[in-house]
C-alpha positions as protocol buffer text, in pm:
chain_id: "A"
residue {
  index: 1
  type: GLY
  ca { x: 12749 y: 7239 z: -3460 }
}
residue {
  index: 2
  type: ARG
  ca { x: 12562 y: 7473 z: -3719 }
}
residue {
  index: 3
  type: VAL
  ca { x: 12789 y: 7708 z: -3960 }
}
residue {
  index: 4
  type: VAL
  ca { x: 12708 y: 8055 z: -3816 }
}
residue {
  index: 5
  type: GLU
  ca { x: 12826 y: 8219 z: -4144 }
}
residue {
  index: 6
  type: GLU
  ca { x: 12896 y: 8181 z: -4479 }
}
residue {
  index: 7
  type: SER
  ca { x: 13128 y: 8362 z: -4821 }
}
residue {
  index: 8
  type: PRO
  ca { x: 13459 y: 8355 z: -5015 }
}
residue {
  index: 9
  type: VAL
  ca { x: 13712 y: 8326 z: -4791 }
}
residue {
  index: 10
  type: ASN
  ca { x: 13814 y: 8680 z: -4820 }
}
residue {
  index: 11
  type: GLU
  ca { x: 13514 y: 8823 z: -4814 }
}
residue {
  index: 12
  type: LEU
  ca { x: 13477 y: 8651 z: -4444 }
}
residue {
  index: 13
  type: PHE
  ca { x: 13823 y: 8807 z: -4336 }
}
residue {
  index: 14
  type: GLU
  ca { x: 13736 y: 9137 z: -4504 }
}
residue {
  index: 15
  type: ASN
  ca { x: 13354 y: 9191 z: -4418 }
}
residue {
  index: 16
  type: PRO
  ca { x: 13287 y: 8930 z: -4118 }
}
residue {
  index: 17
  type: LYS
  ca { x: 12888 y: 8946 z: -4003 }
}
residue {
  index: 18
  type: HIS
  ca { x: 12842 y: 8627 z: -3738 }
}
residue {
  index: 19
  type: PRO
  ca { x: 12918 y: 8830 z: -3375 }
}
residue {
  index: 20
  type: TYR
  ca { x: 13099 y: 8490 z: -3326 }
}
residue {
  index: 21
  type: THR
  ca { x: 13300 y: 8536 z: -3618 }
}
residue {
  index: 22
  type: ILE
  ca { x: 13414 y: 8882 z: -3557 }
}
residue {
  index: 23
  type: ALA
  ca { x: 13532 y: 8703 z: -3199 }
}
residue {
  index: 24
  type: LEU
  ca { x: 13726 y: 8493 z: -3345 }
}
residue {
  index: 25
  type: ILE
  ca { x: 13913 y: 8590 z: -3658 }
}
residue {
  index: 26
  type: GLY
  ca { x: 13948 y: 8938 z: -3361 }
}
residue {
  index: 27
  type: ALA
  ca { x: 14144 y: 8656 z: -3136 }
}
residue {
  index: 28
  type: THR
  ca { x: 14361 y: 8493 z: -3422 }
}
residue {
  index: 29
  type: PRO
  ca { x: 14711 y: 8628 z: -3330 }
}
residue {
  index: 30
  type: VAL
  ca { x: 14858 y: 8775 z: -3689 }
}
residue {
  index: 31
  type: LEU
  ca { x: 15226 y: 8654 z: -3787 }
}
residue {
  index: 32
  type: GLY
  ca { x: 15396 y: 9031 z: -3720 }
}
residue {
  index: 33
  type: GLU
  ca { x: 15254 y: 9217 z: -3564 }
}
residue {
  index: 34
  type: VAL
  ca { x: 15290 y: 9162 z: -3150 }
}
residue {
  index: 35
  type: ASP
  ca { x: 15208 y: 9432 z: -2985 }
}
residue {
  index: 36
  type: ARG
  ca { x: 14839 y: 9374 z: -3163 }
}
residue {
  index: 37
  type: ASP
  ca { x: 14638 y: 9303 z: -2876 }
}
residue {
  index: 38
  type: LEU
  ca { x: 14401 y: 9021 z: -2911 }
}
residue {
  index: 39
  type: MET
  ca { x: 14055 y: 9002 z: -2898 }
}
residue {
  index: 40
  type: ALA
  ca { x: 13891 y: 8814 z: -2615 }
}
residue {
  index: 41
  type: ILE
  ca { x: 13538 y: 8630 z: -2645 }
}
residue {
  index: 42
  type: PRO
  ca { x: 13369 y: 8644 z: -2277 }
}
residue {
  index: 43
  type: GLY
  ca { x: 13133 y: 8392 z: -2123 }
}
residue {
  index: 44
  type: SER
  ca { x: 13190 y: 8028 z: -2165 }
}
residue {
  index: 45
  type: VAL
  ca { x: 13156 y: 7761 z: -2439 }
}
residue {
  index: 46
  type: PRO
  ca { x: 12812 y: 7530 z: -2279 }
}
residue {
  index: 47
  type: ASN
  ca { x: 12794 y: 7274 z: -2210 }
}
residue {
  index: 48
  type: LEU
  ca { x: 12800 y: 7058 z: -2528 }
}
residue {
  index: 49
  type: VAL
  ca { x: 12569 y: 6792 z: -2392 }
}
residue {
  index: 50
  type: ASP
  ca { x: 12332 y: 7039 z: -2245 }
}
residue {
  index: 51
  type: LEU
  ca { x: 12335 y: 7307 z: -2489 }
}
residue {
  index: 52
  type: PRO
  ca { x: 12120 y: 7669 z: -2381 }
}
residue {
  index: 53
  type: ASP
  ca { x: 11781 y: 7640 z: -2630 }
}
residue {
  index: 54
  type: GLY
  ca { x: 11886 y: 7946 z: -2939 }
}
residue {
  index: 55
  type: CYS
  ca { x: 12151 y: 8047 z: -3081 }
}
residue {
  index: 56
  type: GLN
  ca { x: 12471 y: 7929 z: -2974 }
}
residue {
  index: 57
  type: PHE
  ca { x: 12629 y: 8200 z: -2871 }
}
residue {
  index: 58
  type: ALA
  ca { x: 12399 y: 8409 z: -2730 }
}
residue {
  index: 59
  type: PRO
  ca { x: 12520 y: 8385 z: -2366 }
}
residue {
  index: 60
  type: ARG
  ca { x: 12863 y: 8500 z: -2527 }
}
residue {
  index: 61
  type: CYS
  ca { x: 12666 y: 8812 z: -2745 }
}
residue {
  index: 62
  type: LEU
  ca { x: 12804 y: 9119 z: -2660 }
}
residue {
  index: 63
  type: PRO
  ca { x: 12577 y: 9218 z: -3021 }
}
residue {
  index: 64
  type: ARG
  ca { x: 12235 y: 9001 z: -2837 }
}
residue {
  index: 65
  type: VAL
  ca { x: 12259 y: 9228 z: -2535 }
}
residue {
  index: 66
  type: GLU
  ca { x: 12352 y: 9525 z: -2667 }
}
residue {
  index: 67
  type: ASN
  ca { x: 12075 y: 9559 z: -2942 }
}
residue {
  index: 68
  type: GLU
  ca { x: 11824 y: 9370 z: -2627 }
}
residue {
  index: 69
  type: LEU
  ca { x: 11719 y: 9046 z: -2908 }
}
residue {
  index: 70
  type: GLU
  ca { x: 11586 y: 8838 z: -2632 }
}
residue {
  index: 71
  type: ILE
  ca { x: 11482 y: 8593 z: -2950 }
}
residue {
  index: 72
  type: CYS
  ca { x: 11845 y: 8492 z: -3031 }
}
residue {
  index: 73
  type: THR
  ca { x: 11814 y: 8291 z: -2610 }
}
residue {
  index: 74
  type: VAL
  ca { x: 11496 y: 8127 z: -2775 }
}
residue {
  index: 75
  type: GLU
  ca { x: 11496 y: 8038 z: -3215 }
}
residue {
  index: 76
  type: GLU
  ca { x: 11851 y: 7977 z: -3319 }
}
residue {
  index: 77
  type: PRO
  ca { x: 11796 y: 8223 z: -3667 }
}
residue {
  index: 78
  type: SER
  ca { x: 11822 y: 8018 z: -4038 }
}
residue {
  index: 79
  type: LEU
  ca { x: 12119 y: 8161 z: -4278 }
}
residue {
  index: 80
  type: ILE
  ca { x: 12028 y: 8545 z: -4380 }
}
residue {
  index: 81
  type: GLU
  ca { x: 12096 y: 8646 z: -4725 }
}
residue {
  index: 82
  type: VAL
  ca { x: 12333 y: 9014 z: -4682 }
}
residue {
  index: 83
  type: GLY
  ca { x: 12562 y: 9031 z: -4952 }
}
residue {
  index: 84
  type: PRO
  ca { x: 12627 y: 8823 z: -5291 }
}
residue {
  index: 85
  type: ASN
  ca { x: 12789 y: 8412 z: -5194 }
}
residue {
  index: 86
  type: HIS
  ca { x: 12713 y: 8557 z: -4818 }
}
residue {
  index: 87
  type: ARG
  ca { x: 12494 y: 8436 z: -4546 }
}
residue {
  index: 88
  type: VAL
  ca { x: 12394 y: 8409 z: -4105 }
}
residue {
  index: 89
  type: ARG
  ca { x: 12267 y: 8281 z: -3929 }
}
residue {
  index: 90
  type: CYS
  ca { x: 12242 y: 8597 z: -3694 }
}
residue {
  index: 91
  type: TRP
  ca { x: 11922 y: 8779 z: -3538 }
}
residue {
  index: 92
  type: LEU
  ca { x: 12055 y: 9115 z: -3608 }
}
residue {
  index: 93
  type: TYR
  ca { x: 12053 y: 9077 z: -4065 }
}
residue {
  index: 94
  type: GLU
  ca { x: 11724 y: 8924 z: -3990 }
}
residue {
  index: 95
  type: LYS
  ca { x: 11454 y: 9238 z: -4131 }
}
residue {
  index: 96
  type: GLN
  ca { x: 11258 y: 9447 z: -3907 }
}
residue {
  index: 97
  type: GLU
  ca { x: 10907 y: 9480 z: -4016 }
}
């Protein structure tokens, strides 16, 4: 796979940007929080032998659907700077011209 987000650890957990990172953090249990509902990531993991074009998370990405970003299913973006030492591989953060 490819790195979809990179940043200092504290920044990643406090301010995740990529929909997959957000979903993973939301699906992680927290010690001592027994009543916390965990986020379920919709859909199925793609076939690792025959990966889809574009972003590997696109078929399961709700923000992509909500924003009608079809480019996500065709082309994978490069890492985009979203803050100091924080980069994300997501078309949601591509500057619109």
